[in-house]
């Protein structure tokens, strides 16, 4: 029996190999990530995910198939579906997939690792998206070279990663991050795999100072309770203020620094041919 849901088969039968279905055991960081997603399950309470999802979705073109790699509990797939985008997801954590299905049973998600994308895809996709995924991949340079042949020439990758390696600390280790990024480092990784950077910016200026104080001065993980459902009147007011800030100020304005880096890169046809020749 095919592991794919009916809608999944309908929209992606020419893209996804139906012979592949991964069962991936969770390590400790995976279990912590699952608990994190459960805590912020209602995206309406999580001003960070809500507005980052909106921002990324606004960059996505509707033509072709869009692949959300490491789609988590399906926040972005939900948003893309509402915008009429033909999107599918790949996620290694079965429990996160089940969590996403509780909210939207029509989401098209295959269980698999980002590193195994070559075995999952039969044909090329127009756009690949990775939100807070690349830092979980040990050999990110090799991953980009694996991914590149599965993106259409002229297609795009949209990437969100944590910024500033000097901030690497407790939270990164807890969730299985290998590194944080600078813009230069991310550009270098992309160019080395046949992508040209179209756009790159920082995001989440408000988080920088609290992160420095918490991780580097106090030596403890940054508190994220404001991203969860709260019965506190003050907490509710702060959530509304932060939601408005991210939507109307943070998303439209690039302040030049912030806790995350958002990048759009385009695959170049001539570099793809050169990469193919290098394998001979």
mmCIF file of C-alpha atoms in Angstrom:
data_model
loop_
_atom_site.group_PDB
_atom_site.id
_atom_site.type_symbol
_atom_site.label_atom_id
_atom_site.label_comp_id
_atom_site.label_asym_id
_atom_site.label_seq_id
_atom_site.Cartn_x
_atom_site.Cartn_y
_atom_site.Cartn_z
ATOM 1 C CA UNK A 1 0.000 0.000 0.000
ATOM 2 C CA UNK A 2 1.291 3.460 -0.871
ATOM 3 C CA UNK A 3 2.123 5.555 2.204
ATOM 4 C CA UNK A 4 0.915 8.688 0.425
ATOM 5 C CA UNK A 5 -2.391 10.349 1.196
ATOM 6 C CA UNK A 6 -4.847 10.687 -1.755
ATOM 7 C CA UNK A 7 -4.238 14.413 -2.173
ATOM 8 C CA UNK A 8 -0.505 13.831 -1.978
ATOM 9 C CA UNK A 9 -0.660 11.324 -4.826
ATOM 10 C CA UNK A 10 -2.789 13.688 -6.876
ATOM 11 C CA UNK A 11 -0.517 16.713 -6.684
ATOM 12 C CA UNK A 12 2.880 15.053 -6.595
ATOM 13 C CA UNK A 13 2.769 11.695 -8.355
ATOM 14 C CA UNK A 14 5.301 12.925 -10.937
ATOM 15 C CA UNK A 15 7.589 14.499 -8.364
ATOM 16 C CA UNK A 16 7.869 12.091 -5.428
ATOM 17 C CA UNK A 17 9.188 8.559 -5.608
ATOM 18 C CA UNK A 18 6.409 6.403 -4.175
ATOM 19 C CA UNK A 19 8.928 3.667 -3.452
ATOM 20 C CA UNK A 20 10.482 5.676 -0.626
ATOM 21 C CA UNK A 21 9.128 5.922 2.909
ATOM 22 C CA UNK A 22 11.490 6.664 5.756
ATOM 23 C CA UNK A 23 11.073 5.664 9.374
ATOM 24 C CA UNK A 24 13.427 7.917 11.292
ATOM 25 C CA UNK A 25 14.095 7.379 14.975
ATOM 26 C CA UNK A 26 14.223 10.501 17.095
ATOM 27 C CA UNK A 27 17.363 11.410 18.992
ATOM 28 C CA UNK A 28 17.208 13.617 22.080
ATOM 29 C CA UNK A 29 17.234 16.837 20.047
ATOM 30 C CA UNK A 30 14.372 15.498 17.915
ATOM 31 C CA UNK A 31 12.302 14.786 21.019
ATOM 32 C CA UNK A 32 12.964 18.286 22.320
ATOM 33 C CA UNK A 33 11.970 19.727 18.953
ATOM 34 C CA UNK A 34 8.716 17.774 19.047
ATOM 35 C CA UNK A 35 7.956 19.097 22.522
ATOM 36 C CA UNK A 36 8.750 22.613 21.324
ATOM 37 C CA UNK A 37 6.265 22.293 18.454
ATOM 38 C CA UNK A 38 3.625 20.878 20.771
ATOM 39 C CA UNK A 39 4.064 23.870 23.057
ATOM 40 C CA UNK A 40 3.559 26.339 20.205
ATOM 41 C CA UNK A 41 1.047 24.171 18.328
ATOM 42 C CA UNK A 42 -1.473 26.982 17.992
ATOM 43 C CA UNK A 43 0.321 29.287 15.553
ATOM 44 C CA UNK A 44 -2.069 32.096 16.474
ATOM 45 C CA UNK A 45 -0.209 32.394 19.788
ATOM 46 C CA UNK A 46 3.278 32.192 18.299
ATOM 47 C CA UNK A 47 4.012 35.648 16.907
ATOM 48 C CA UNK A 48 7.425 34.509 15.661
ATOM 49 C CA UNK A 49 6.292 31.536 13.556
ATOM 50 C CA UNK A 50 3.141 33.300 12.390
ATOM 51 C CA UNK A 51 5.011 36.262 10.943
ATOM 52 C CA UNK A 52 8.026 34.344 9.654
ATOM 53 C CA UNK A 53 5.618 32.023 7.837
ATOM 54 C CA UNK A 54 3.844 35.032 6.334
ATOM 55 C CA UNK A 55 7.133 36.571 5.250
ATOM 56 C CA UNK A 56 8.443 33.417 3.578
ATOM 57 C CA UNK A 57 5.101 32.675 1.901
ATOM 58 C CA UNK A 58 5.104 36.166 0.392
ATOM 59 C CA UNK A 59 8.309 35.276 -1.494
ATOM 60 C CA UNK A 60 6.917 32.062 -3.018
ATOM 61 C CA UNK A 61 5.869 32.047 -6.670
ATOM 62 C CA UNK A 62 2.770 30.052 -7.560
ATOM 63 C CA UNK A 63 4.173 28.356 -10.664
ATOM 64 C CA UNK A 64 5.461 24.808 -10.313
ATOM 65 C CA UNK A 65 5.762 22.552 -7.285
ATOM 66 C CA UNK A 66 7.064 23.971 -4.014
ATOM 67 C CA UNK A 67 8.888 21.660 -1.590
ATOM 68 C CA UNK A 68 9.043 22.512 2.123
ATOM 69 C CA UNK A 69 12.031 20.579 3.485
ATOM 70 C CA UNK A 70 11.774 19.923 7.210
ATOM 71 C CA UNK A 71 8.200 21.172 7.255
ATOM 72 C CA UNK A 72 7.733 20.543 10.989
ATOM 73 C CA UNK A 73 4.079 20.584 11.960
ATOM 74 C CA UNK A 74 2.978 22.159 8.691
ATOM 75 C CA UNK A 75 2.609 25.881 9.495
ATOM 76 C CA UNK A 76 4.047 26.958 6.132
ATOM 77 C CA UNK A 77 2.201 24.281 4.141
ATOM 78 C CA UNK A 78 -1.037 25.571 5.656
ATOM 79 C CA UNK A 79 -0.261 29.123 4.577
ATOM 80 C CA UNK A 80 0.833 28.113 1.076
ATOM 81 C CA UNK A 81 -2.330 26.055 0.632
ATOM 82 C CA UNK A 82 -4.436 29.097 1.518
ATOM 83 C CA UNK A 83 -2.536 31.064 -1.138
ATOM 84 C CA UNK A 84 -3.227 28.472 -3.827
ATOM 85 C CA UNK A 85 0.347 27.163 -4.025
ATOM 86 C CA UNK A 86 0.992 23.545 -5.046
ATOM 87 C CA UNK A 87 3.166 22.568 -2.075
ATOM 88 C CA UNK A 88 4.423 19.327 -0.562
ATOM 89 C CA UNK A 89 6.495 18.716 2.551
ATOM 90 C CA UNK A 90 9.251 16.390 3.727
ATOM 91 C CA UNK A 91 9.705 15.834 7.470
ATOM 92 C CA UNK A 92 11.803 13.180 9.296
ATOM 93 C CA UNK A 93 9.785 13.233 12.501
ATOM 94 C CA UNK A 94 6.664 11.062 12.282
ATOM 95 C CA UNK A 95 5.164 12.620 15.410
ATOM 96 C CA UNK A 96 5.403 16.085 13.876
ATOM 97 C CA UNK A 97 3.663 14.795 10.753
ATOM 98 C CA UNK A 98 0.850 13.405 12.889
ATOM 99 C CA UNK A 99 0.660 16.745 14.708
ATOM 100 C CA UNK A 100 0.247 18.538 11.387
ATOM 101 C CA UNK A 101 -2.510 16.138 10.323
ATOM 102 C CA UNK A 102 -4.510 16.985 13.429
ATOM 103 C CA UNK A 103 -4.767 20.543 12.178
ATOM 104 C CA UNK A 104 -5.135 19.873 8.450
ATOM 105 C CA UNK A 105 -5.695 16.352 7.129
ATOM 106 C CA UNK A 106 -5.153 17.433 3.521
ATOM 107 C CA UNK A 107 -1.497 18.415 3.950
ATOM 108 C CA UNK A 108 0.836 16.497 1.632
ATOM 109 C CA UNK A 109 3.812 15.361 3.718
ATOM 110 C CA UNK A 110 6.274 12.525 3.160
ATOM 111 C CA UNK A 111 8.409 11.144 5.961
ATOM 112 C CA UNK A 112 12.081 11.552 5.117
ATOM 113 C CA UNK A 113 15.336 13.348 5.876
ATOM 114 C CA UNK A 114 16.617 16.407 4.045
ATOM 115 C CA UNK A 115 19.864 14.553 3.308
ATOM 116 C CA UNK A 116 17.915 11.845 1.439
ATOM 117 C CA UNK A 117 16.103 14.252 -0.858
ATOM 118 C CA UNK A 118 17.736 12.678 -3.919
ATOM 119 C CA UNK A 119 15.971 9.381 -3.234
ATOM 120 C CA UNK A 120 12.651 11.062 -2.469
ATOM 121 C CA UNK A 121 12.292 13.231 -5.578
ATOM 122 C CA UNK A 122 11.646 11.725 -9.025
ATOM 123 C CA UNK A 123 11.459 15.052 -10.835
ATOM 124 C CA UNK A 124 12.569 18.610 -10.227
ATOM 125 C CA UNK A 125 10.680 21.158 -8.161
ATOM 126 C CA UNK A 126 10.408 24.872 -8.840
ATOM 127 C CA UNK A 127 11.130 26.063 -5.309
ATOM 128 C CA UNK A 128 12.631 24.458 -2.210
ATOM 129 C CA UNK A 129 12.130 26.048 1.206
ATOM 130 C CA UNK A 130 14.104 25.398 4.382
ATOM 131 C CA UNK A 131 13.036 27.266 7.517
ATOM 132 C CA UNK A 132 15.330 26.585 10.486
ATOM 133 C CA UNK A 133 16.560 23.369 8.852
ATOM 134 C CA UNK A 134 20.045 23.909 7.424
ATOM 135 C CA UNK A 135 21.664 24.300 10.846
ATOM 136 C CA UNK A 136 20.540 20.728 11.682
ATOM 137 C CA UNK A 137 22.514 19.267 8.737
ATOM 138 C CA UNK A 138 26.105 18.379 9.593
ATOM 139 C CA UNK A 139 27.536 18.692 6.064
ATOM 140 C CA UNK A 140 25.539 21.585 4.662
ATOM 141 C CA UNK A 141 27.858 22.094 1.663
ATOM 142 C CA UNK A 142 27.302 18.513 0.476
ATOM 143 C CA UNK A 143 23.572 18.878 1.086
ATOM 144 C CA UNK A 144 23.329 21.853 -1.283
ATOM 145 C CA UNK A 145 25.166 19.875 -3.958
ATOM 146 C CA UNK A 146 22.691 17.020 -3.452
ATOM 147 C CA UNK A 147 19.729 19.383 -3.633
ATOM 148 C CA UNK A 148 20.810 21.440 -6.671
ATOM 149 C CA UNK A 149 20.072 18.815 -9.382
ATOM 150 C CA UNK A 150 16.491 18.533 -8.088
ATOM 151 C CA UNK A 151 15.705 22.234 -8.534
ATOM 152 C CA UNK A 152 14.578 23.447 -11.953
ATOM 153 C CA UNK A 153 16.999 25.722 -13.799
ATOM 154 C CA UNK A 154 15.956 29.212 -12.782
ATOM 155 C CA UNK A 155 14.166 27.794 -9.756
ATOM 156 C CA UNK A 156 14.739 29.116 -6.275
ATOM 157 C CA UNK A 157 15.627 28.115 -2.750
ATOM 158 C CA UNK A 158 14.292 30.131 0.182
ATOM 159 C CA UNK A 159 16.270 29.658 3.378
ATOM 160 C CA UNK A 160 15.970 30.827 6.982
ATOM 161 C CA UNK A 161 18.855 30.112 9.365
ATOM 162 C CA UNK A 162 20.008 31.383 12.788
ATOM 163 C CA UNK A 163 22.499 34.256 12.605
ATOM 164 C CA UNK A 164 25.830 34.964 14.321
ATOM 165 C CA UNK A 165 28.075 32.064 15.280
ATOM 166 C CA UNK A 166 29.238 33.973 18.387
ATOM 167 C CA UNK A 167 25.719 33.465 19.779
ATOM 168 C CA UNK A 168 25.964 29.665 19.513
ATOM 169 C CA UNK A 169 25.007 28.267 22.901
ATOM 170 C CA UNK A 170 22.598 26.301 25.063
ATOM 171 C CA UNK A 171 19.537 26.587 22.845
ATOM 172 C CA UNK A 172 21.487 25.580 19.736
ATOM 173 C CA UNK A 173 22.908 22.494 21.418
ATOM 174 C CA UNK A 174 19.513 21.570 22.861
ATOM 175 C CA UNK A 175 17.848 21.515 19.445
ATOM 176 C CA UNK A 176 20.698 19.846 17.569
ATOM 177 C CA UNK A 177 22.181 22.814 15.703
ATOM 178 C CA UNK A 178 25.646 22.327 14.235
ATOM 179 C CA UNK A 179 26.224 26.033 13.637
ATOM 180 C CA UNK A 180 24.816 29.513 13.225
ATOM 181 C CA UNK A 181 25.447 31.507 10.043
ATOM 182 C CA UNK A 182 26.811 34.760 8.727
ATOM 183 C CA UNK A 183 25.575 36.178 5.420
ATOM 184 C CA UNK A 184 29.014 35.593 3.908
ATOM 185 C CA UNK A 185 29.043 31.948 4.962
ATOM 186 C CA UNK A 186 25.569 31.305 3.537
ATOM 187 C CA UNK A 187 26.433 33.050 0.263
ATOM 188 C CA UNK A 188 29.567 30.919 -0.045
ATOM 189 C CA UNK A 189 27.655 27.685 0.516
ATOM 190 C CA UNK A 190 25.061 28.606 -2.107
ATOM 191 C CA UNK A 191 27.501 29.830 -4.743
ATOM 192 C CA UNK A 192 29.568 26.690 -4.351
ATOM 193 C CA UNK A 193 26.535 24.619 -5.357
ATOM 194 C CA UNK A 194 25.339 26.616 -8.363
ATOM 195 C CA UNK A 195 23.025 29.188 -6.791
ATOM 196 C CA UNK A 196 23.226 32.963 -7.054
ATOM 197 C CA UNK A 197 21.876 34.969 -4.130
ATOM 198 C CA UNK A 198 19.023 37.260 -5.171
ATOM 199 C CA UNK A 199 18.146 38.633 -1.759
ATOM 200 C CA UNK A 200 19.461 38.308 1.773
ATOM 201 C CA UNK A 201 18.440 40.053 4.993
ATOM 202 C CA UNK A 202 18.415 39.733 8.739
ATOM 203 C CA UNK A 203 15.180 39.291 10.641
ATOM 204 C CA UNK A 204 14.080 39.543 14.308
ATOM 205 C CA UNK A 205 15.963 42.558 15.594
ATOM 206 C CA UNK A 206 13.993 42.434 18.865
ATOM 207 C CA UNK A 207 15.466 39.065 19.784
ATOM 208 C CA UNK A 208 19.141 40.015 19.600
ATOM 209 C CA UNK A 209 19.625 41.769 22.950
ATOM 210 C CA UNK A 210 17.530 39.292 25.014
ATOM 211 C CA UNK A 211 19.433 36.423 23.380
ATOM 212 C CA UNK A 212 22.828 37.943 24.214
ATOM 213 C CA UNK A 213 21.815 38.659 27.811
ATOM 214 C CA UNK A 214 20.305 35.214 28.363
ATOM 215 C CA UNK A 215 22.820 32.985 26.562
ATOM 216 C CA UNK A 216 26.073 34.900 26.985
ATOM 217 C CA UNK A 217 25.664 36.828 30.233
ATOM 218 C CA UNK A 218 23.247 34.799 32.366
ATOM 219 C CA UNK A 219 24.253 31.459 30.839
ATOM 220 C CA UNK A 220 20.729 30.113 30.401
ATOM 221 C CA UNK A 221 18.413 29.311 27.531
ATOM 222 C CA UNK A 222 16.297 32.180 26.223
ATOM 223 C CA UNK A 223 12.767 32.163 27.680
ATOM 224 C CA UNK A 224 10.103 31.635 24.976
ATOM 225 C CA UNK A 225 6.920 31.407 27.056
ATOM 226 C CA UNK A 226 5.426 34.421 25.248
ATOM 227 C CA UNK A 227 5.212 32.256 22.114
ATOM 228 C CA UNK A 228 2.803 29.871 23.852
ATOM 229 C CA UNK A 229 -0.838 30.135 24.836
ATOM 230 C CA UNK A 230 -1.227 32.199 27.988
ATOM 231 C CA UNK A 231 -4.054 32.959 30.401
ATOM 232 C CA UNK A 232 -2.267 36.065 31.631
ATOM 233 C CA UNK A 233 -3.819 39.396 30.638
ATOM 234 C CA UNK A 234 -0.372 40.990 30.464
ATOM 235 C CA UNK A 235 0.957 38.083 28.425
ATOM 236 C CA UNK A 236 -1.919 38.440 25.972
ATOM 237 C CA UNK A 237 -1.255 42.165 25.574
ATOM 238 C CA UNK A 238 2.456 41.553 24.965
ATOM 239 C CA UNK A 239 1.652 38.890 22.374
ATOM 240 C CA UNK A 240 -0.589 41.313 20.479
ATOM 241 C CA UNK A 241 2.082 44.020 20.572
ATOM 242 C CA UNK A 242 4.776 41.637 19.341
ATOM 243 C CA UNK A 243 2.505 40.249 16.638
ATOM 244 C CA UNK A 244 1.843 43.784 15.372
ATOM 245 C CA UNK A 245 5.550 44.664 15.523
ATOM 246 C CA UNK A 246 6.608 41.693 13.426
ATOM 247 C CA UNK A 247 3.799 42.097 10.904
ATOM 248 C CA UNK A 248 3.938 45.851 10.316
ATOM 249 C CA UNK A 249 7.546 46.765 11.143
ATOM 250 C CA UNK A 250 9.886 43.756 11.234
ATOM 251 C CA UNK A 251 8.640 42.028 8.081
ATOM 252 C CA UNK A 252 8.663 45.090 5.775
ATOM 253 C CA UNK A 253 11.901 46.639 7.093
ATOM 254 C CA UNK A 254 15.404 45.184 6.920
ATOM 255 C CA UNK A 255 17.230 46.658 9.903
ATOM 256 C CA UNK A 256 20.542 45.069 8.898
ATOM 257 C CA UNK A 257 20.819 42.747 11.873
ATOM 258 C CA UNK A 258 18.637 40.225 13.661
ATOM 259 C CA UNK A 259 18.607 36.712 15.119
ATOM 260 C CA UNK A 260 17.820 35.058 11.776
ATOM 261 C CA UNK A 261 18.980 35.338 8.165
ATOM 262 C CA UNK A 262 16.442 35.090 5.345
ATOM 263 C CA UNK A 263 17.831 34.337 1.888
ATOM 264 C CA UNK A 264 16.485 33.731 -1.623
ATOM 265 C CA UNK A 265 18.830 32.182 -4.191
ATOM 266 C CA UNK A 266 18.337 31.200 -7.824
ATOM 267 C CA UNK A 267 19.718 28.094 -9.492
ATOM 268 C CA UNK A 268 21.933 28.853 -12.470
ATOM 269 C CA UNK A 269 21.751 26.595 -15.525
ATOM 270 C CA UNK A 270 25.366 26.977 -16.635
ATOM 271 C CA UNK A 271 26.688 26.084 -13.173
ATOM 272 C CA UNK A 272 24.411 23.049 -13.093
ATOM 273 C CA UNK A 273 26.069 21.743 -16.288
ATOM 274 C CA UNK A 274 29.506 22.364 -14.818
ATOM 275 C CA UNK A 275 28.530 20.505 -11.644
ATOM 276 C CA UNK A 276 27.368 17.586 -13.775
ATOM 277 C CA UNK A 277 30.690 17.472 -15.619
ATOM 278 C CA UNK A 278 32.618 17.402 -12.349
ATOM 279 C CA UNK A 279 31.039 14.062 -11.508
ATOM 280 C CA UNK A 280 32.484 12.336 -14.565
#
